[in-house]
PDB file of C-alpha atoms in Angstrom:
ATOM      1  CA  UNK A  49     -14.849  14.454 -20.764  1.00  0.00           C
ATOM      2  CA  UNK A  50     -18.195  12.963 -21.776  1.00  0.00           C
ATOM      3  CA  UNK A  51     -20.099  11.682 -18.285  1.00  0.00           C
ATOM      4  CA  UNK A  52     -20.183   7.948 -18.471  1.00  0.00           C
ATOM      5  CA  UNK A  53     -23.974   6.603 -18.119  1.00  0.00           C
ATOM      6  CA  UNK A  54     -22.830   5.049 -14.533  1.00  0.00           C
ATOM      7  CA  UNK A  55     -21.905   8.580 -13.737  1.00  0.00           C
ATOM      8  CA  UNK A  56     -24.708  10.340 -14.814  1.00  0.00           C
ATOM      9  CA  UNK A  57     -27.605  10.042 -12.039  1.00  0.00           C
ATOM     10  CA  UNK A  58     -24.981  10.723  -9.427  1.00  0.00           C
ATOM     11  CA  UNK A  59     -24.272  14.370 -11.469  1.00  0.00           C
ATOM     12  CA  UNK A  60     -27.819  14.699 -11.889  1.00  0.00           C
ATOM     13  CA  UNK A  61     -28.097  14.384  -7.985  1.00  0.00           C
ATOM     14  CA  UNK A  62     -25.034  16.787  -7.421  1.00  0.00           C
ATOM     15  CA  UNK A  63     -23.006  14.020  -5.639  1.00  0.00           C
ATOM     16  CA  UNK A  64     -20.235  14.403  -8.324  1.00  0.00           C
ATOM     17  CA  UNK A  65     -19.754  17.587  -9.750  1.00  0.00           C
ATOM     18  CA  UNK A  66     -16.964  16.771 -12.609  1.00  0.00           C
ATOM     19  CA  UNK A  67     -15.959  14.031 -14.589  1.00  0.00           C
ATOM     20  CA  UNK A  68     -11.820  14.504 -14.911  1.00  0.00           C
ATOM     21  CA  UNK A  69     -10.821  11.633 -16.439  1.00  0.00           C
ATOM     22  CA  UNK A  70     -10.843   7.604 -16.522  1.00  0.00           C
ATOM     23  CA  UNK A  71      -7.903   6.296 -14.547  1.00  0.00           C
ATOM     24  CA  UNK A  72      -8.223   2.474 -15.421  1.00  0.00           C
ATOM     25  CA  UNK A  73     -10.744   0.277 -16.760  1.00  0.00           C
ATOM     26  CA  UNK A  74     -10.363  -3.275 -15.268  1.00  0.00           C
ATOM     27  CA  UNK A  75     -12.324  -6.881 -14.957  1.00  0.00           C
ATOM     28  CA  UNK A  76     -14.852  -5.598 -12.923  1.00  0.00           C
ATOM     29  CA  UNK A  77     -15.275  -2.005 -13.384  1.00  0.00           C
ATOM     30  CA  UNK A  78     -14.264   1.441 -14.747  1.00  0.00           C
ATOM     31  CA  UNK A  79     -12.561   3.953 -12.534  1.00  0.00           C
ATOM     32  CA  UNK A  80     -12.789   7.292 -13.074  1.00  0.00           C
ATOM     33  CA  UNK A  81     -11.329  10.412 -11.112  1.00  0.00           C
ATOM     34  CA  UNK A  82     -14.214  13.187 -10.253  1.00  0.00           C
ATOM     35  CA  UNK A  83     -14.769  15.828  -8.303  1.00  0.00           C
ATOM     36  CA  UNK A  84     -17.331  15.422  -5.136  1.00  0.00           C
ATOM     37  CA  UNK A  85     -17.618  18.465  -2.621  1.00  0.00           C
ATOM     38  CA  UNK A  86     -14.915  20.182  -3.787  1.00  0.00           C
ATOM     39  CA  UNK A  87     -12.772  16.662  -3.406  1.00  0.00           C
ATOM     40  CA  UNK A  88     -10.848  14.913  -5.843  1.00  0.00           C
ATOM     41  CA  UNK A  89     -11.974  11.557  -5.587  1.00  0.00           C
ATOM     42  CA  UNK A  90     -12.131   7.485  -7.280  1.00  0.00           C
ATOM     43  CA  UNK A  91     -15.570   6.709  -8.565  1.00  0.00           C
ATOM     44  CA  UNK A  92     -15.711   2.844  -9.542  1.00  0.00           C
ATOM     45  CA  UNK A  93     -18.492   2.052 -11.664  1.00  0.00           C
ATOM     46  CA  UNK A  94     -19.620  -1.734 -11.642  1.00  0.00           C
ATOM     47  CA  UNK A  95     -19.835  -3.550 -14.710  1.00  0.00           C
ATOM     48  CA  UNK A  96     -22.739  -5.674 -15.353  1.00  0.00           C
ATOM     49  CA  UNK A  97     -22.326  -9.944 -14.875  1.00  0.00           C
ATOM     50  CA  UNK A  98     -22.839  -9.841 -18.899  1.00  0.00           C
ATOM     51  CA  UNK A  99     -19.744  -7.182 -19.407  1.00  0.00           C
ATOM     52  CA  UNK A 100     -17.282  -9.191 -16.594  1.00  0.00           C
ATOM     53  CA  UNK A 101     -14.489 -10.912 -17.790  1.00  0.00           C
ATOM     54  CA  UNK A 102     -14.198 -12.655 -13.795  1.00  0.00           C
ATOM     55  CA  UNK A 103     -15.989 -15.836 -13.872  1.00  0.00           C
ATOM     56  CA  UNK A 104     -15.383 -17.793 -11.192  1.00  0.00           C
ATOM     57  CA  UNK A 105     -18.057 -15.327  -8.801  1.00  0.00           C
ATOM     58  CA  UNK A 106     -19.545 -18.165  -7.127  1.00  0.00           C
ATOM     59  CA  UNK A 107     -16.174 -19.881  -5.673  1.00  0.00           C
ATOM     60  CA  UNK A 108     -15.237 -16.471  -4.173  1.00  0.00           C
ATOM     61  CA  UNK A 109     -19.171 -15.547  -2.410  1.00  0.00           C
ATOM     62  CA  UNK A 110     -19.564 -18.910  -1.090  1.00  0.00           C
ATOM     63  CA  UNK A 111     -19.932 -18.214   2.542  1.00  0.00           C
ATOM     64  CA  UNK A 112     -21.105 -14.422   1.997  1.00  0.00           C
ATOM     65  CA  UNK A 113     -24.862 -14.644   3.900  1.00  0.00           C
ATOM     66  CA  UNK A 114     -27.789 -12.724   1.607  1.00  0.00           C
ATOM     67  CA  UNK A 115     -29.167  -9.704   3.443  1.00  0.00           C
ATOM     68  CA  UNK A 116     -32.747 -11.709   3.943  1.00  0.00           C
ATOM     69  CA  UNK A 117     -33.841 -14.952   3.854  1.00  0.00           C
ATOM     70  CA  UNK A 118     -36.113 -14.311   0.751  1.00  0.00           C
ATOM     71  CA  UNK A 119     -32.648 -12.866  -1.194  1.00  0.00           C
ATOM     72  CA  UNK A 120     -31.020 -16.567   0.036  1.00  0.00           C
ATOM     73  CA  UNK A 121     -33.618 -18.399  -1.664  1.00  0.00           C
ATOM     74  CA  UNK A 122     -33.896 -16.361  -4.711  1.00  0.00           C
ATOM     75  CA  UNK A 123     -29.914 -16.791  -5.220  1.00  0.00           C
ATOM     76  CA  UNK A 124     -30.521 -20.874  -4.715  1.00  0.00           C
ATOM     77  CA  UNK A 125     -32.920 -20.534  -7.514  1.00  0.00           C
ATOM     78  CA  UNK A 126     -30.980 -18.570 -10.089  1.00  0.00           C
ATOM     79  CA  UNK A 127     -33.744 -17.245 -11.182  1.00  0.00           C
ATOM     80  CA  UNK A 128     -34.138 -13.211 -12.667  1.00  0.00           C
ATOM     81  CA  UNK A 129     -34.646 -11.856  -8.713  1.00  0.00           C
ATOM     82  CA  UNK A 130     -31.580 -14.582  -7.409  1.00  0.00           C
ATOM     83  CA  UNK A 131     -29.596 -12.912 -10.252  1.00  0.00           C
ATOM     84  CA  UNK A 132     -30.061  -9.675  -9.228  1.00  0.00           C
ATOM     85  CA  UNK A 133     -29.614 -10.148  -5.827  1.00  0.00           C
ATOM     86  CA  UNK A 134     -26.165 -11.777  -6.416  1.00  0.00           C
ATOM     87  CA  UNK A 135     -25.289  -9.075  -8.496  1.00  0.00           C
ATOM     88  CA  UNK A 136     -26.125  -6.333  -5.276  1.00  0.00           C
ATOM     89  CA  UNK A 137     -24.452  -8.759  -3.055  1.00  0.00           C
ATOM     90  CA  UNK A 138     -20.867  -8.777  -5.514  1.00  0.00           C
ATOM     91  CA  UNK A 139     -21.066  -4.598  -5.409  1.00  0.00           C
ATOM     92  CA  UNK A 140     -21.626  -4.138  -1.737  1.00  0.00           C
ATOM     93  CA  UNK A 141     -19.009  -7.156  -1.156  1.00  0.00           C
ATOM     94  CA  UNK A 142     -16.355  -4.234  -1.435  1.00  0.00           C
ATOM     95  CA  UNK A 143     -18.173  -1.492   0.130  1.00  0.00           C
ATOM     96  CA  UNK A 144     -17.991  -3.501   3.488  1.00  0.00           C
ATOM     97  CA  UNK A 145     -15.078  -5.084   3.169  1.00  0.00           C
ATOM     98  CA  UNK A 146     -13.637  -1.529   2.465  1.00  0.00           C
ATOM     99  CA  UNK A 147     -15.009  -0.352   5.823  1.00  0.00           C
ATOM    100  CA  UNK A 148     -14.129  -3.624   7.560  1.00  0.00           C
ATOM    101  CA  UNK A 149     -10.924  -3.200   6.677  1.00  0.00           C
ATOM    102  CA  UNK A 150      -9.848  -0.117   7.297  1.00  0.00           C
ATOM    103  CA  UNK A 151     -11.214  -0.086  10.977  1.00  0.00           C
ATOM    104  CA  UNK A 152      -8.894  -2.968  10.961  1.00  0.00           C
ATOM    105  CA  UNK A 153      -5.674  -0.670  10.316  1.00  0.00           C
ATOM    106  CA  UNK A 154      -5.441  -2.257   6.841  1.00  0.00           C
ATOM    107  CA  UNK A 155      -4.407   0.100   4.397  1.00  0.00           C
ATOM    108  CA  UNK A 156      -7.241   0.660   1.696  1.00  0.00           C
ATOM    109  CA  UNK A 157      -8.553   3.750   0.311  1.00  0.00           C
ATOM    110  CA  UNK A 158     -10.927   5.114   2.237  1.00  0.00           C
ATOM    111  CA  UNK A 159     -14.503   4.455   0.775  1.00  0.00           C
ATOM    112  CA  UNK A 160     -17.149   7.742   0.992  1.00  0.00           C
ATOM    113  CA  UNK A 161     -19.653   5.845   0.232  1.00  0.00           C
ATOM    114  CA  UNK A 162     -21.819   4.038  -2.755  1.00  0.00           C
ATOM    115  CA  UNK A 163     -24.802   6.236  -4.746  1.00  0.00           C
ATOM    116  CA  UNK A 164     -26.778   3.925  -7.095  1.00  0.00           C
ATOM    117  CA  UNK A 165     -24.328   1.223  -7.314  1.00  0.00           C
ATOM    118  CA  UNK A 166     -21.190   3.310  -7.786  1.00  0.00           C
ATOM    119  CA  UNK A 167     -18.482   3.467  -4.871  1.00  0.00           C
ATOM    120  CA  UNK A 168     -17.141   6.765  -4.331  1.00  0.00           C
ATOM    121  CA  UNK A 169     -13.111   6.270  -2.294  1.00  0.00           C
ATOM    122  CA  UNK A 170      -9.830   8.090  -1.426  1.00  0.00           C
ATOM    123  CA  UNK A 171      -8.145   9.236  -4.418  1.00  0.00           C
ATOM    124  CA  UNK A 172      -4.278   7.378  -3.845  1.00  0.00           C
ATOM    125  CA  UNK A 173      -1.717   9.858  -4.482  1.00  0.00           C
ATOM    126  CA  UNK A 174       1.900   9.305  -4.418  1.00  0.00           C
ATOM    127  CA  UNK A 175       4.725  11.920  -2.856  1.00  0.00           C
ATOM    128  CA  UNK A 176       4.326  14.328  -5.624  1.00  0.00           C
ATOM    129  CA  UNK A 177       0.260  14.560  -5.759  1.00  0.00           C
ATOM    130  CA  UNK A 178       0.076  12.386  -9.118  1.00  0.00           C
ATOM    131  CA  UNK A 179      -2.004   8.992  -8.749  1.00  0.00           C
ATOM    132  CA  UNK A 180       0.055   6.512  -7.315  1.00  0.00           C
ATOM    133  CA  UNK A 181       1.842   3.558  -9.294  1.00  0.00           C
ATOM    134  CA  UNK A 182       0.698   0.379  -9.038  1.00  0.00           C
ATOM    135  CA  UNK A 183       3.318  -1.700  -7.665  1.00  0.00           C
ATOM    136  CA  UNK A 184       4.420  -3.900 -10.513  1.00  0.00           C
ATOM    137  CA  UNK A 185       5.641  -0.617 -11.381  1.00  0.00           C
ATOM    138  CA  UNK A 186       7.788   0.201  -8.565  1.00  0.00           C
ATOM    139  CA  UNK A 187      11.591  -0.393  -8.041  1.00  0.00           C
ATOM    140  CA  UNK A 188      13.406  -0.867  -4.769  1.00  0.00           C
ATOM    141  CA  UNK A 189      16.378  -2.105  -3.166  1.00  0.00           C
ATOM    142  CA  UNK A 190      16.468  -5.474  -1.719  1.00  0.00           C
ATOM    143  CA  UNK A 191      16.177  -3.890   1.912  1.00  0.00           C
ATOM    144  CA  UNK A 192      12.871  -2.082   0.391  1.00  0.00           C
ATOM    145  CA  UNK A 193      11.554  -4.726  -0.623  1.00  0.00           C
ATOM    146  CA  UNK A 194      11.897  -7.284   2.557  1.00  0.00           C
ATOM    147  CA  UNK A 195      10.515  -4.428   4.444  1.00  0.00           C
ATOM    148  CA  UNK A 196       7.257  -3.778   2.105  1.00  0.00           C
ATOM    149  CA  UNK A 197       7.324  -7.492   1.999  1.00  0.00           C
ATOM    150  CA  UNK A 198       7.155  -7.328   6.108  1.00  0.00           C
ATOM    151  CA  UNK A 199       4.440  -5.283   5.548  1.00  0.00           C
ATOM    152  CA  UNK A 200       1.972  -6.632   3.442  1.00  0.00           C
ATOM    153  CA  UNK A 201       2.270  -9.971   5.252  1.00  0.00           C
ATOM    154  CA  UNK A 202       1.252  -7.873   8.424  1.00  0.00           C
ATOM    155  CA  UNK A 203      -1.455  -6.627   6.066  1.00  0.00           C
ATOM    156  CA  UNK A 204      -2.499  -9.728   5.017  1.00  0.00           C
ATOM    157  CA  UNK A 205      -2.719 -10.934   9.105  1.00  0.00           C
ATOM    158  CA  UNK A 206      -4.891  -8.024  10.008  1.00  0.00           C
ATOM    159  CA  UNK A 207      -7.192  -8.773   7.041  1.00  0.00           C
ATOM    160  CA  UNK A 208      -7.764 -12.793   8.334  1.00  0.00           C
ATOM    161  CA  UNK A 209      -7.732 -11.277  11.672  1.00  0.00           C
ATOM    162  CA  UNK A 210     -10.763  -9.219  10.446  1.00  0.00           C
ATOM    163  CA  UNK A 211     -12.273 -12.534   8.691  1.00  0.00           C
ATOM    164  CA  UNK A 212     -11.363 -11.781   5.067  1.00  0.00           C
ATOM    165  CA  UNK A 213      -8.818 -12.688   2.597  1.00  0.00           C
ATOM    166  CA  UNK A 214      -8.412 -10.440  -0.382  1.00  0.00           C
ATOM    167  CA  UNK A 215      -8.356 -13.372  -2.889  1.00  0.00           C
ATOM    168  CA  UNK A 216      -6.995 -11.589  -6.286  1.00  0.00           C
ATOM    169  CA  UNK A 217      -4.364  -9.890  -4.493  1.00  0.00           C
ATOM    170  CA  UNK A 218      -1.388  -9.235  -7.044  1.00  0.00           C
ATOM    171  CA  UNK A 219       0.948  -6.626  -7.817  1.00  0.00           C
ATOM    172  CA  UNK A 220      -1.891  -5.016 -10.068  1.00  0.00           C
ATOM    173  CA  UNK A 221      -3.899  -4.830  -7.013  1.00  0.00           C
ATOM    174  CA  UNK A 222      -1.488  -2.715  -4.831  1.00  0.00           C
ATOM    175  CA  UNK A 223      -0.479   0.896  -4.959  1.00  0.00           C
ATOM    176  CA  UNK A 224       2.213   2.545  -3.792  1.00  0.00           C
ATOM    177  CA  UNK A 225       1.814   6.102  -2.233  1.00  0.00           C
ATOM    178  CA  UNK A 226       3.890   8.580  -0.252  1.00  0.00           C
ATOM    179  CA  UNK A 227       3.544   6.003   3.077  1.00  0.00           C
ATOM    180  CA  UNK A 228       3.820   2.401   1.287  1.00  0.00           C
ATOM    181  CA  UNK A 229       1.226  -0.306  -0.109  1.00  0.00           C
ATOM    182  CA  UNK A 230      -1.836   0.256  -0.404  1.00  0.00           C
ATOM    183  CA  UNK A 231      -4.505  -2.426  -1.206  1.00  0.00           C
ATOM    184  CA  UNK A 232      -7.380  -2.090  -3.883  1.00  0.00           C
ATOM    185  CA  UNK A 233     -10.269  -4.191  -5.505  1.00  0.00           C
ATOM    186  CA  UNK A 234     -11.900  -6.089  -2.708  1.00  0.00           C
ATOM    187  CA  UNK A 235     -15.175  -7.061  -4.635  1.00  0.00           C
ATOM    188  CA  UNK A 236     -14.028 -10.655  -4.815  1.00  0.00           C
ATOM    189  CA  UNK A 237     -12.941 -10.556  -0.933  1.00  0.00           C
ATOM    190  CA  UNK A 238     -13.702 -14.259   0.662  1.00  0.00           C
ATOM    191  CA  UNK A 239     -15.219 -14.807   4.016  1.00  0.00           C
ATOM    192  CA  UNK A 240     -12.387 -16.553   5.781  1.00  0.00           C
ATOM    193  CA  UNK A 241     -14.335 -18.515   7.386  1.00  0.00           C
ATOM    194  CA  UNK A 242     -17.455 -19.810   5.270  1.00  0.00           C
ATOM    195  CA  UNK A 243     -15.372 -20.551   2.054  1.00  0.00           C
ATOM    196  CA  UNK A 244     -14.084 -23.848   1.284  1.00  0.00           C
ATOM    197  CA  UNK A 245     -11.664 -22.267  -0.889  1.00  0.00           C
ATOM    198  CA  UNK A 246      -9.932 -19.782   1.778  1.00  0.00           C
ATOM    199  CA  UNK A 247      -6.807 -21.465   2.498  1.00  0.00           C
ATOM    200  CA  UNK A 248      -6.117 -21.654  -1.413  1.00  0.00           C
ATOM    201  CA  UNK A 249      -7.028 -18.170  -1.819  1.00  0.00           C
ATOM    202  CA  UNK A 250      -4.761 -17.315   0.901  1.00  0.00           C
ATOM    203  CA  UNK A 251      -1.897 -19.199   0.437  1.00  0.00           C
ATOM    204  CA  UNK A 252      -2.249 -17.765  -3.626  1.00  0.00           C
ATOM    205  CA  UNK A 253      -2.086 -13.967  -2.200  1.00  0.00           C
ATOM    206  CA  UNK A 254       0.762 -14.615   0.102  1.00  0.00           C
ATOM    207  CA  UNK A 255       2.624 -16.564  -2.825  1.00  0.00           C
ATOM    208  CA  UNK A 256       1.858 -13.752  -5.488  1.00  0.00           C
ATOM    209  CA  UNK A 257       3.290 -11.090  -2.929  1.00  0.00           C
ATOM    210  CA  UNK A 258       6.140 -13.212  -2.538  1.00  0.00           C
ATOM    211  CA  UNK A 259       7.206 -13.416  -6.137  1.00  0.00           C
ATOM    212  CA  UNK A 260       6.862  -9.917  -6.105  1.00  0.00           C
ATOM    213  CA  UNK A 261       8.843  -8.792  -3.744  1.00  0.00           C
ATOM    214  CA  UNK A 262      11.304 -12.199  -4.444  1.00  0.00           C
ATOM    215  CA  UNK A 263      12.470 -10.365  -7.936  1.00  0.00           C
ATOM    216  CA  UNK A 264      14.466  -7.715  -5.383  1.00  0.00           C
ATOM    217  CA  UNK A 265      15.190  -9.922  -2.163  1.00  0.00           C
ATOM    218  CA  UNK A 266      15.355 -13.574  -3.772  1.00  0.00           C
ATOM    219  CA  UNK A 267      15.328 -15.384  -0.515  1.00  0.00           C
ATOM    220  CA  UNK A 268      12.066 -14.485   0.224  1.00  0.00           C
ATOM    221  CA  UNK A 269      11.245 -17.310  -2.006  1.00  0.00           C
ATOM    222  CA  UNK A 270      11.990 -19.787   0.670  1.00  0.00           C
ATOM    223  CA  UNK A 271       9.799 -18.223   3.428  1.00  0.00           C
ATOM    224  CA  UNK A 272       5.756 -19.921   3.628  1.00  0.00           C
ATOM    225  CA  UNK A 273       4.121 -17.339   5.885  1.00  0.00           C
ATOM    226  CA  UNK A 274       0.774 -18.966   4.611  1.00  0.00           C
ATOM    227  CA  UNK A 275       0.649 -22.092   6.438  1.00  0.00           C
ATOM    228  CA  UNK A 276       1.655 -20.289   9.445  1.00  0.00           C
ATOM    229  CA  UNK A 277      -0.803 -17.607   9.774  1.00  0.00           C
ATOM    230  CA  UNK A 278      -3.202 -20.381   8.946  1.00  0.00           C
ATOM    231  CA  UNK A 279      -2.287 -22.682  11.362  1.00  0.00           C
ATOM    232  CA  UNK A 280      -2.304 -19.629  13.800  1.00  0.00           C
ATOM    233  CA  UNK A 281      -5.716 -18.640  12.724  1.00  0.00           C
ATOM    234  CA  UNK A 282      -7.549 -22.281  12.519  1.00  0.00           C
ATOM    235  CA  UNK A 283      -6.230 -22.612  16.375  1.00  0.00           C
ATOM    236  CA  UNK A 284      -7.621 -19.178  16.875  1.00  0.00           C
ATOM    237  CA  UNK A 285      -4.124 -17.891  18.088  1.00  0.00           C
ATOM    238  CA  UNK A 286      -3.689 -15.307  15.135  1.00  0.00           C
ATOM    239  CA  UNK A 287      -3.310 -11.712  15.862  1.00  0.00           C
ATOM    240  CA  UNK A 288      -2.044  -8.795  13.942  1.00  0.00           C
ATOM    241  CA  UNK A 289       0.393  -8.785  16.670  1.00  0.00           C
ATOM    242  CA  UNK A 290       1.810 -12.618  16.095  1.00  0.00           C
ATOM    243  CA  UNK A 291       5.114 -13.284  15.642  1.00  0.00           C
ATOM    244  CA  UNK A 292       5.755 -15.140  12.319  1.00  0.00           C
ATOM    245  CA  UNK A 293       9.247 -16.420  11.545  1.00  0.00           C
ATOM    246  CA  UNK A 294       8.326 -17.246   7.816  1.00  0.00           C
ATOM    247  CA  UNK A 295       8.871 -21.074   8.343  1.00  0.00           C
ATOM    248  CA  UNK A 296       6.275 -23.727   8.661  1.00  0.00           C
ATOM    249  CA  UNK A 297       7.242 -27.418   9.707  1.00  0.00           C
ATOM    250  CA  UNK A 298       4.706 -29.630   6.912  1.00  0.00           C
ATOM    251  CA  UNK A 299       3.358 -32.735   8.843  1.00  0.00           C
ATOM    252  CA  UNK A 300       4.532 -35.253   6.160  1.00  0.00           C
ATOM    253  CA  UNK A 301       4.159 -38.408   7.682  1.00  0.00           C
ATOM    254  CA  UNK A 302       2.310 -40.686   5.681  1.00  0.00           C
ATOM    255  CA  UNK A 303      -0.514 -42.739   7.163  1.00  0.00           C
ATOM    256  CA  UNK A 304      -0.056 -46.143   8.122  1.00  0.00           C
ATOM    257  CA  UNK A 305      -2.169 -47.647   5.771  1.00  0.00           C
ATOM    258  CA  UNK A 306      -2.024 -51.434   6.825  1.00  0.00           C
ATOM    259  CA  UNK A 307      -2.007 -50.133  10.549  1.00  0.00           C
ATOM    260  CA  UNK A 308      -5.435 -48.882   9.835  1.00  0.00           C
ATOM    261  CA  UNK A 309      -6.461 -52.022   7.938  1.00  0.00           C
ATOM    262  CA  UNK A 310      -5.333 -54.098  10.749  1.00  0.00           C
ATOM    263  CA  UNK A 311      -7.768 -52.318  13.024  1.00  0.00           C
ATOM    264  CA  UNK A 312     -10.491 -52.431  11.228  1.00  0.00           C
ATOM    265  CA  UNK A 313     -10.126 -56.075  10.484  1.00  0.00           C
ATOM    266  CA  UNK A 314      -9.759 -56.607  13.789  1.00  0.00           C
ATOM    267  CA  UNK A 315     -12.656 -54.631  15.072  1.00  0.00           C
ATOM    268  CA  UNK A 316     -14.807 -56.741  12.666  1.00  0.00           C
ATOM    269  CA  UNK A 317     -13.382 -60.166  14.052  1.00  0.00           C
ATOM    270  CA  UNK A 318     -14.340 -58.797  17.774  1.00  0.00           C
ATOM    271  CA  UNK A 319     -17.632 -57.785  16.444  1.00  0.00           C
ATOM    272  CA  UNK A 320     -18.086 -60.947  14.813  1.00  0.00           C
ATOM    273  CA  UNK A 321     -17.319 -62.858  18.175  1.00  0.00           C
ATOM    274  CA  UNK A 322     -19.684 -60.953  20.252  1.00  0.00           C
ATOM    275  CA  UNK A 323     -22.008 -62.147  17.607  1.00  0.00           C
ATOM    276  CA  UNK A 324     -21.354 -65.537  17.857  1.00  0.00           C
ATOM    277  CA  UNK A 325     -21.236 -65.257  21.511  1.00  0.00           C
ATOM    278  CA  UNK A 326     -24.988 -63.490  21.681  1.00  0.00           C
ATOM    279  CA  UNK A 327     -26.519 -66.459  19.596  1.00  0.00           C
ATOM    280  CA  UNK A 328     -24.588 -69.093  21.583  1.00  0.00           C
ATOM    281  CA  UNK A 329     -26.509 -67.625  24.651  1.00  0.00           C
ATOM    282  CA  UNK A 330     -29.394 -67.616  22.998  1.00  0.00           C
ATOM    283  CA  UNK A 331     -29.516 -71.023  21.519  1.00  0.00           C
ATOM    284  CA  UNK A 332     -28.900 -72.267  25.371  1.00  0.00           C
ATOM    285  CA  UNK A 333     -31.744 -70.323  26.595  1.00  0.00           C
ATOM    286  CA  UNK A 334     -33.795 -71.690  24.214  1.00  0.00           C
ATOM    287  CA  UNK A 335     -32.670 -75.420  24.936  1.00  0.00           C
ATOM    288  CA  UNK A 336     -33.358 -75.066  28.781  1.00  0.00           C
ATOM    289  CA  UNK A 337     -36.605 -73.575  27.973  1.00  0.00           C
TER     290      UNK A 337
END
């Protein structure tokens, strides 16, 4: 096939030595299967802020830290440079998060590395050697699926446990090869915890795997393994080892609002008398003098 400009430089360089084909071109980037060192392999080429159709980038890198304090200020400004920089910090987001994860024990292809902004990983391959199906495209039994259910919530564990949360995670964003799940696209992953938005991010990737899994094993719908990993994980008890049952007790007691106004009008009528009080004394200091 015709080499893709993203592509080129790293043929040029002898990094990849064939183009075979474009496997999917998403959101964010292209992927296309080449040849590297006589391996078949992914190569995901980045598309530019301009070409993205993801627009919420700044909700998911809040928290992310710029690699030097002059690349913080520049993304502060939004200026050209602060642009750029943000744009380098969105591609290497997966990159580490790639290599964070999988010395985690998360499943995730394995990256070989990145060559002028283009991330060269594992080609996933189901049983038979073809490219493995994404998993909206998978049928199971209802057995299957509470057990790859099982599974990607102890994925999900071991990826807060490691300080991330995938934060598009769908059933577009999971393959399925010879050994089970596999997770992709982690350039949006959130820092678990710098970002204001992690629990929702969470709690949206747990729900989405849920309904997934939900259409073979409907009672799954009634487990909320969100707010108990996260409960687990905000009281620094979370492990990829915890036990989670699936249930979560909500705290829905309402406040005592008039409680609360009571004390406060009563702290102002005590404050109000030691007032009083400190002026009396004062006055009859004043009188003796």
């Amino acid at each position: 096939m015709r080499i893709p400009n993203g592509l080129q430089p790293l043929v040029d360089e002898g990094i990849v030595d064939e183009v075979l084909r474009q496997l999917k071109s998403g959101k964010e980037a292209s992927v296309f299967i080449v040849t590297s060192g006589g391996h078949t392999r992914c190569a995901k080429v980045y598309k530019a802020a301009e070409q993205r159709g993801f627009h919420r980038l700044a909700e998911y890198q809040e928290g992310r830290k710029a690699r030097g304090s002059r690349d913080a200020r520049a993304m502060g400004r939004r200026g050209r440079h602060g642009r750029k920089v943000q744009e380098a910090e969105w591609k290497n987001a997966e990159i580490d998060a790639l290599y964070r994860l999988a010395a985690a024990g998360v499943r995730v292809p394995q990256p070989q590395g990145v060559y002028d902004g283009v991330l060269l990983m594992e080609l996933v391959l189901d049983a038979d050697g073809r490219t493995a199906p994404q998993l909206h495209a998978v049928d199971m039994t209802a057995e299957q699926a509470r057990e790859a259910f099982r599974f990607m919530i102890g994925q999900i564990v071991r990826m807060l446990c490691a300080g991330l949360i995938h934060g598009d995670l769908s059933e577009y964003n999971v393959l399925v090869d010879a050994d089970g799940p596999v997770i992709i696209d982690l350039p949006q992953a959130v820092d678990a915890a710098g970002n204001n938005n992690a629990f929702r991010m969470l709690e949206r990737d747990v729900n989405n795997m849920r309904t997934v899994f939900a259409r073979f094993a409907p009672e799954l719908v009634d487990t909320d393994y969100a707010h108990e990993m996260w409960a687990h994980y905000q009281a620094s008890t979370l492990t990829p080892d915890t036990p989670l049952t699936g249930q979560f007790v909500h705290d829905d007691t309402a406040a005592d609002v008039d409680a609360v106004l009571d004390q406060i009008e009563e702290a102002r009528l005590e404050a109000e008398a030691r007032e009083r009080g400190r002026l009396a004394a004062e006055a009859a200091a004043a009188a003796r003098d």
